[in-house]
PDB file of C-alpha atoms in Angstrom:
ATOM      1  CA  GLU A   1     115.229  97.091 111.522  1.00  0.00           C
ATOM      2  CA  ASP A   2     112.646  94.316 111.343  1.00  0.00           C
ATOM      3  CA  GLN A   3     113.945  90.975 112.595  1.00  0.00           C
ATOM      4  CA  VAL A   4     112.671  87.423 112.901  1.00  0.00           C
ATOM      5  CA  THR A   5     114.236  84.572 114.847  1.00  0.00           C
ATOM      6  CA  GLN A   6     112.954  81.019 115.112  1.00  0.00           C
ATOM      7  CA  SER A   7     113.589  78.269 117.612  1.00  0.00           C
ATOM      8  CA  PRO A   8     114.490  75.543 117.777  1.00  0.00           C
ATOM      9  CA  GLU A   9     116.652  75.314 114.673  1.00  0.00           C
ATOM     10  CA  ALA A  10     115.738  71.650 114.322  1.00  0.00           C
ATOM     11  CA  LEU A  11     113.232  69.444 116.106  1.00  0.00           C
ATOM     12  CA  ARG A  12     112.763  65.691 116.094  1.00  0.00           C
ATOM     13  CA  LEU A  13     109.469  64.288 117.303  1.00  0.00           C
ATOM     14  CA  GLN A  14     107.988  60.857 117.518  1.00  0.00           C
ATOM     15  CA  GLU A  15     104.720  60.408 115.668  1.00  0.00           C
ATOM     16  CA  GLY A  16     101.934  61.625 117.956  1.00  0.00           C
ATOM     17  CA  GLU A  17     104.252  63.715 120.144  1.00  0.00           C
ATOM     18  CA  SER A  18     102.834  67.257 120.204  1.00  0.00           C
ATOM     19  CA  SER A  19     105.117  70.292 120.360  1.00  0.00           C
ATOM     20  CA  SER A  20     105.433  73.981 119.498  1.00  0.00           C
ATOM     21  CA  LEU A  21     107.693  76.030 117.257  1.00  0.00           C
ATOM     22  CA  ASN A  22     108.569  79.590 118.232  1.00  0.00           C
ATOM     23  CA  CYS A  23     108.897  82.715 116.110  1.00  0.00           C
ATOM     24  CA  SER A  24     110.107  85.881 117.837  1.00  0.00           C
ATOM     25  CA  TYR A  25     109.935  89.158 115.982  1.00  0.00           C
ATOM     26  CA  THR A  26     110.544  92.867 116.139  1.00  0.00           C
ATOM     27  CA  VAL A  27     108.763  95.046 113.625  1.00  0.00           C
ATOM     28  CA  SER A  28     107.604  98.612 113.331  1.00  0.00           C
ATOM     29  CA  GLY A  29     103.929  98.513 112.463  1.00  0.00           C
ATOM     30  CA  LEU A  30     102.994  94.876 111.915  1.00  0.00           C
ATOM     31  CA  ARG A  31     100.937  94.348 108.805  1.00  0.00           C
ATOM     32  CA  GLY A  32     100.954  90.585 109.173  1.00  0.00           C
ATOM     33  CA  LEU A  33     102.833  87.566 110.464  1.00  0.00           C
ATOM     34  CA  PHE A  34     102.974  84.585 108.141  1.00  0.00           C
ATOM     35  CA  TRP A  35     103.704  80.902 108.497  1.00  0.00           C
ATOM     36  CA  TYR A  36     104.874  78.827 105.539  1.00  0.00           C
ATOM     37  CA  ARG A  37     105.829  75.197 105.145  1.00  0.00           C
ATOM     38  CA  GLN A  38     108.717  74.280 102.840  1.00  0.00           C
ATOM     39  CA  ASP A  39     109.529  70.781 101.655  1.00  0.00           C
ATOM     40  CA  PRO A  40     113.054  70.030 100.351  1.00  0.00           C
ATOM     41  CA  GLY A  41     113.553  71.324  96.823  1.00  0.00           C
ATOM     42  CA  LYS A  42     110.178  73.073  96.766  1.00  0.00           C
ATOM     43  CA  GLY A  43     108.897  76.601  97.201  1.00  0.00           C
ATOM     44  CA  PRO A  44     107.222  77.589 100.481  1.00  0.00           C
ATOM     45  CA  GLU A  45     103.559  76.712 100.890  1.00  0.00           C
ATOM     46  CA  PHE A  46     101.355  79.270 102.596  1.00  0.00           C
ATOM     47  CA  LEU A  47      99.796  78.174 105.906  1.00  0.00           C
ATOM     48  CA  PHE A  48      98.531  81.139 107.940  1.00  0.00           C
ATOM     49  CA  THR A  49      98.407  84.894 108.278  1.00  0.00           C
ATOM     50  CA  LEU A  50      97.976  86.470 111.712  1.00  0.00           C
ATOM     51  CA  TYR A  51      97.271  90.158 112.024  1.00  0.00           C
ATOM     52  CA  SER A  52      96.935  91.080 115.689  1.00  0.00           C
ATOM     53  CA  ALA A  53      97.865  89.860 119.155  1.00  0.00           C
ATOM     54  CA  GLY A  54      95.474  87.266 120.488  1.00  0.00           C
ATOM     55  CA  GLU A  55      94.563  85.935 117.079  1.00  0.00           C
ATOM     56  CA  GLU A  56      94.607  82.176 116.492  1.00  0.00           C
ATOM     57  CA  LYS A  57      94.205  80.099 113.339  1.00  0.00           C
ATOM     58  CA  GLU A  58      93.962  76.358 112.833  1.00  0.00           C
ATOM     59  CA  LYS A  59      94.427  73.969 109.971  1.00  0.00           C
ATOM     60  CA  GLU A  60      94.302  70.223 110.554  1.00  0.00           C
ATOM     61  CA  ARG A  61      97.010  69.438 113.139  1.00  0.00           C
ATOM     62  CA  LEU A  62      98.456  72.955 113.089  1.00  0.00           C
ATOM     63  CA  LYS A  63      97.471  75.932 115.211  1.00  0.00           C
ATOM     64  CA  ALA A  64      99.150  79.331 115.029  1.00  0.00           C
ATOM     65  CA  THR A  65      98.938  81.948 117.771  1.00  0.00           C
ATOM     66  CA  LEU A  66     100.243  85.496 118.017  1.00  0.00           C
ATOM     67  CA  THR A  67     101.352  87.851 120.774  1.00  0.00           C
ATOM     68  CA  LYS A  68     102.969  91.269 120.468  1.00  0.00           C
ATOM     69  CA  LYS A  69     106.452  89.746 120.430  1.00  0.00           C
ATOM     70  CA  GLU A  70     106.137  86.181 119.203  1.00  0.00           C
ATOM     71  CA  SER A  71     104.114  83.570 117.436  1.00  0.00           C
ATOM     72  CA  PHE A  72     103.805  79.872 118.110  1.00  0.00           C
ATOM     73  CA  LEU A  73     103.007  77.092 115.704  1.00  0.00           C
ATOM     74  CA  HIS A  74     101.526  74.244 117.706  1.00  0.00           C
ATOM     75  CA  ILE A  75     101.585  70.797 116.140  1.00  0.00           C
ATOM     76  CA  THR A  76      99.179  68.315 117.674  1.00  0.00           C
ATOM     77  CA  ALA A  77      99.773  64.580 117.239  1.00  0.00           C
ATOM     78  CA  PRO A  78     102.120  65.071 114.269  1.00  0.00           C
ATOM     79  CA  LYS A  79     102.503  62.530 111.499  1.00  0.00           C
ATOM     80  CA  PRO A  80     105.606  61.796 109.393  1.00  0.00           C
ATOM     81  CA  GLU A  81     104.099  63.806 106.535  1.00  0.00           C
ATOM     82  CA  ASP A  82     104.330  66.906 108.713  1.00  0.00           C
ATOM     83  CA  SER A  83     108.114  66.727 108.373  1.00  0.00           C
ATOM     84  CA  ALA A  84     109.279  69.926 106.652  1.00  0.00           C
ATOM     85  CA  THR A  85     110.917  73.263 107.341  1.00  0.00           C
ATOM     86  CA  TYR A  86     108.503  75.782 108.833  1.00  0.00           C
ATOM     87  CA  LEU A  87     109.224  79.402 107.990  1.00  0.00           C
ATOM     88  CA  CYS A  88     107.920  82.445 109.820  1.00  0.00           C
ATOM     89  CA  ALA A  89     107.850  85.878 108.193  1.00  0.00           C
ATOM     90  CA  VAL A  90     106.681  89.344 109.144  1.00  0.00           C
ATOM     91  CA  ARG A  91     105.701  92.259 107.048  1.00  0.00           C
ATOM     92  CA  ALA A  92     105.466  95.871 108.132  1.00  0.00           C
ATOM     93  CA  TYR A  93     103.345  98.418 106.331  1.00  0.00           C
ATOM     94  CA  GLY A  94     105.111  99.572 103.181  1.00  0.00           C
ATOM     95  CA  GLN A  95     107.846  96.995 103.608  1.00  0.00           C
ATOM     96  CA  ASN A  96     108.740  93.622 102.122  1.00  0.00           C
ATOM     97  CA  PHE A  97     108.615  90.273 103.866  1.00  0.00           C
ATOM     98  CA  VAL A  98     111.328  89.447 106.387  1.00  0.00           C
ATOM     99  CA  PHE A  99     111.805  85.714 106.822  1.00  0.00           C
ATOM    100  CA  GLY A 100     113.196  83.838 109.779  1.00  0.00           C
ATOM    101  CA  PRO A 101     115.768  81.064 109.365  1.00  0.00           C
ATOM    102  CA  GLY A 102     113.161  78.334 109.770  1.00  0.00           C
ATOM    103  CA  THR A 103     112.708  75.275 111.975  1.00  0.00           C
ATOM    104  CA  ARG A 104     113.446  71.874 110.425  1.00  0.00           C
ATOM    105  CA  LEU A 105     110.902  69.426 111.786  1.00  0.00           C
ATOM    106  CA  SER A 106     111.350  65.687 111.538  1.00  0.00           C
ATOM    107  CA  VAL A 107     108.537  63.396 112.667  1.00  0.00           C
ATOM    108  CA  LEU A 108     109.626  59.818 113.104  1.00  0.00           C
ATOM    109  CA  PRO A 109     107.183  56.930 112.662  1.00  0.00           C
TER     110      PRO A 109
ATOM    111  CA  GLY B   1      93.255  79.447  94.148  1.00  0.00           C
ATOM    112  CA  ALA B   2      96.451  81.513  94.437  1.00  0.00           C
ATOM    113  CA  VAL B   3      98.620  79.272  92.295  1.00  0.00           C
ATOM    114  CA  VAL B   4     102.043  80.432  91.160  1.00  0.00           C
ATOM    115  CA  SER B   5     103.861  78.447  88.501  1.00  0.00           C
ATOM    116  CA  GLN B   6     107.615  78.698  88.035  1.00  0.00           C
ATOM    117  CA  HIS B   7     109.466  77.241  85.080  1.00  0.00           C
ATOM    118  CA  PRO B   8     111.804  75.473  84.675  1.00  0.00           C
ATOM    119  CA  SER B   9     112.044  73.550  87.933  1.00  0.00           C
ATOM    120  CA  TRP B  10     115.686  72.806  87.235  1.00  0.00           C
ATOM    121  CA  VAL B  11     118.261  73.859  84.657  1.00  0.00           C
ATOM    122  CA  ILE B  12     121.906  73.132  83.971  1.00  0.00           C
ATOM    123  CA  CYS B  13     123.827  75.606  81.864  1.00  0.00           C
ATOM    124  CA  LYS B  14     127.385  76.249  80.798  1.00  0.00           C
ATOM    125  CA  SER B  15     129.416  79.026  82.334  1.00  0.00           C
ATOM    126  CA  GLY B  16     129.024  82.261  80.377  1.00  0.00           C
ATOM    127  CA  THR B  17     125.550  81.548  79.045  1.00  0.00           C
ATOM    128  CA  SER B  18     122.291  83.176  80.122  1.00  0.00           C
ATOM    129  CA  VAL B  19     119.284  81.489  81.680  1.00  0.00           C
ATOM    130  CA  LYS B  20     115.701  82.743  81.874  1.00  0.00           C
ATOM    131  CA  ILE B  21     113.291  81.703  84.631  1.00  0.00           C
ATOM    132  CA  GLU B  22     109.566  82.393  84.331  1.00  0.00           C
ATOM    133  CA  CYS B  23     107.097  83.041  87.116  1.00  0.00           C
ATOM    134  CA  ARG B  24     103.374  83.078  86.372  1.00  0.00           C
ATOM    135  CA  SER B  25     100.363  83.693  88.579  1.00  0.00           C
ATOM    136  CA  LEU B  26      97.762  81.306  87.178  1.00  0.00           C
ATOM    137  CA  ASP B  27      94.532  82.380  88.814  1.00  0.00           C
ATOM    138  CA  PHE B  28      95.073  85.943  89.974  1.00  0.00           C
ATOM    139  CA  GLN B  29      96.680  89.162  88.879  1.00  0.00           C
ATOM    140  CA  ALA B  30      99.901  89.905  90.710  1.00  0.00           C
ATOM    141  CA  THR B  31     100.554  93.555  91.339  1.00  0.00           C
ATOM    142  CA  THR B  32     103.906  92.693  92.872  1.00  0.00           C
ATOM    143  CA  MET B  33     106.284  89.804  92.351  1.00  0.00           C
ATOM    144  CA  PHE B  34     109.350  88.962  94.394  1.00  0.00           C
ATOM    145  CA  TRP B  35     112.474  87.024  93.508  1.00  0.00           C
ATOM    146  CA  TYR B  36     114.419  85.163  96.179  1.00  0.00           C
ATOM    147  CA  ARG B  37     117.571  83.122  96.323  1.00  0.00           C
ATOM    148  CA  GLN B  38     118.005  80.312  98.819  1.00  0.00           C
ATOM    149  CA  PHE B  39     121.218  78.584  99.814  1.00  0.00           C
ATOM    150  CA  PRO B  40     121.182  75.071 101.323  1.00  0.00           C
ATOM    151  CA  LYS B  41     119.669  74.982 104.811  1.00  0.00           C
ATOM    152  CA  GLN B  42     119.280  78.751 104.821  1.00  0.00           C
ATOM    153  CA  SER B  43     116.258  80.985 104.641  1.00  0.00           C
ATOM    154  CA  LEU B  44     115.066  83.066 101.721  1.00  0.00           C
ATOM    155  CA  MET B  45     117.148  86.024 100.614  1.00  0.00           C
ATOM    156  CA  LEU B  46     115.165  88.687  98.790  1.00  0.00           C
ATOM    157  CA  MET B  47     116.850  89.699  95.548  1.00  0.00           C
ATOM    158  CA  ALA B  48     114.364  92.126  94.038  1.00  0.00           C
ATOM    159  CA  THR B  49     110.791  93.312  93.955  1.00  0.00           C
ATOM    160  CA  SER B  50     109.035  93.965  90.689  1.00  0.00           C
ATOM    161  CA  ASN B  51     105.828  95.775  89.889  1.00  0.00           C
ATOM    162  CA  GLU B  52     104.073  95.385  86.559  1.00  0.00           C
ATOM    163  CA  GLY B  53     105.202  97.932  84.014  1.00  0.00           C
ATOM    164  CA  SER B  54     107.943  99.471  86.103  1.00  0.00           C
ATOM    165  CA  LYS B  55     111.607  98.776  86.825  1.00  0.00           C
ATOM    166  CA  ALA B  56     112.459  96.266  89.500  1.00  0.00           C
ATOM    167  CA  THR B  57     113.798  97.371  92.852  1.00  0.00           C
ATOM    168  CA  TYR B  58     116.920  95.434  93.749  1.00  0.00           C
ATOM    169  CA  GLU B  59     118.168  94.704  97.246  1.00  0.00           C
ATOM    170  CA  GLN B  60     121.549  95.974  98.299  1.00  0.00           C
ATOM    171  CA  GLY B  61     124.364  93.841  96.923  1.00  0.00           C
ATOM    172  CA  VAL B  62     122.326  92.302  94.078  1.00  0.00           C
ATOM    173  CA  GLU B  63     123.758  93.114  90.657  1.00  0.00           C
ATOM    174  CA  LYS B  64     120.960  94.447  88.491  1.00  0.00           C
ATOM    175  CA  ASP B  65     122.942  93.908  85.288  1.00  0.00           C
ATOM    176  CA  LYS B  66     123.488  90.274  86.158  1.00  0.00           C
ATOM    177  CA  PHE B  67     119.965  89.465  87.342  1.00  0.00           C
ATOM    178  CA  LEU B  68     117.594  91.034  84.839  1.00  0.00           C
ATOM    179  CA  ILE B  69     113.978  91.163  85.927  1.00  0.00           C
ATOM    180  CA  ASN B  70     111.078  91.899  83.631  1.00  0.00           C
ATOM    181  CA  HIS B  71     107.493  92.179  84.870  1.00  0.00           C
ATOM    182  CA  ALA B  72     105.769  92.494  81.527  1.00  0.00           C
ATOM    183  CA  SER B  73     102.210  91.731  82.615  1.00  0.00           C
ATOM    184  CA  LEU B  74     100.109  91.244  85.723  1.00  0.00           C
ATOM    185  CA  THR B  75     100.647  87.487  85.490  1.00  0.00           C
ATOM    186  CA  LEU B  76     104.234  87.101  84.323  1.00  0.00           C
ATOM    187  CA  SER B  77     107.646  88.033  85.643  1.00  0.00           C
ATOM    188  CA  THR B  78     110.968  86.726  84.367  1.00  0.00           C
ATOM    189  CA  LEU B  79     114.416  86.543  85.900  1.00  0.00           C
ATOM    190  CA  THR B  80     117.350  86.251  83.513  1.00  0.00           C
ATOM    191  CA  VAL B  81     120.719  85.293  84.945  1.00  0.00           C
ATOM    192  CA  THR B  82     123.199  86.739  82.466  1.00  0.00           C
ATOM    193  CA  SER B  83     126.686  85.374  81.858  1.00  0.00           C
ATOM    194  CA  ALA B  84     126.144  82.759  84.524  1.00  0.00           C
ATOM    195  CA  HIS B  85     129.065  81.475  86.586  1.00  0.00           C
ATOM    196  CA  PRO B  86     129.301  78.535  88.986  1.00  0.00           C
ATOM    197  CA  GLU B  87     128.817  80.861  91.969  1.00  0.00           C
ATOM    198  CA  ASP B  88     125.365  81.709  90.594  1.00  0.00           C
ATOM    199  CA  SER B  89     124.297  78.108  91.165  1.00  0.00           C
ATOM    200  CA  SER B  90     121.465  78.223  93.655  1.00  0.00           C
ATOM    201  CA  PHE B  91     117.754  77.713  94.255  1.00  0.00           C
ATOM    202  CA  TYR B  92     115.737  80.643  92.913  1.00  0.00           C
ATOM    203  CA  ILE B  93     112.143  81.153  94.026  1.00  0.00           C
ATOM    204  CA  CYS B  94     109.541  83.662  92.939  1.00  0.00           C
ATOM    205  CA  SER B  95     106.463  84.782  94.789  1.00  0.00           C
ATOM    206  CA  ALA B  96     103.457  86.795  93.725  1.00  0.00           C
ATOM    207  CA  GLU B  97     101.177  89.053  95.694  1.00  0.00           C
ATOM    208  CA  PRO B  98      97.541  89.550  94.761  1.00  0.00           C
ATOM    209  CA  GLY B  99      96.657  93.176  95.127  1.00  0.00           C
ATOM    210  CA  HIS B 100      93.814  92.617  97.586  1.00  0.00           C
ATOM    211  CA  THR B 101      95.643  90.525 100.202  1.00  0.00           C
ATOM    212  CA  THR B 102      98.691  90.727 102.435  1.00  0.00           C
ATOM    213  CA  GLU B 103      99.934  87.217 101.602  1.00  0.00           C
ATOM    214  CA  ALA B 104     102.364  86.223  98.905  1.00  0.00           C
ATOM    215  CA  PHE B 105     102.288  82.850  97.212  1.00  0.00           C
ATOM    216  CA  PHE B 106     105.354  81.015  96.016  1.00  0.00           C
ATOM    217  CA  GLY B 107     106.350  79.145  92.908  1.00  0.00           C
ATOM    218  CA  GLN B 108     107.950  75.725  93.029  1.00  0.00           C
ATOM    219  CA  GLY B 109     111.461  77.102  92.731  1.00  0.00           C
ATOM    220  CA  THR B 110     114.188  76.626  90.113  1.00  0.00           C
ATOM    221  CA  ARG B 111     117.400  74.779  90.818  1.00  0.00           C
ATOM    222  CA  LEU B 112     120.123  76.408  88.695  1.00  0.00           C
ATOM    223  CA  THR B 113     123.423  74.606  88.229  1.00  0.00           C
ATOM    224  CA  VAL B 114     126.169  76.343  86.265  1.00  0.00           C
ATOM    225  CA  VAL B 115     128.955  74.071  85.047  1.00  0.00           C
TER     226      VAL B 115
END
């Protein structure tokens, strides 16, 4: 059974304090690993798709990396507007998305 | 691109009535649409998967007679919560998958409150 766990459950950072969020997964035949951002009361917003170990993608202050067992979302010099819940999901071939529980990030000014 | 619009964003209804939620892909054709339910501070729970022109596939434990899904076109799927009860109050989110990619894109969500 495909599974996704995320850590930490919640993270508080000072503005400018870089950190990383972890997504650990088990899946049979990875089609893709996905990162989404979700603001309170909103639907998830797509950030990245990673397909194979060693792949990296960047967008502004965010950088996602992938290994065979986990993915990291690195946040460099975060700003208060980066505060949100970050969701990780995996998808195996022929299967639906499996979402992790998310990491609630708070960036304090 | 890849915009998904969900309507309404919130709705309050009386117990026993039915509520319809629409999910539209605005700038692409969605071969598959997904409906999720999300409880406070919890992740997304997949309710059903729908493909245009065919019956939806419901996840185990989801009542298909209570949550009616219609995927009438490549840009529109609807979820109807029939005979709603207070325990159906939740945040419902749809997502749509363009046929040529692996990603799915989400609507804004609908907050349903049954009183």
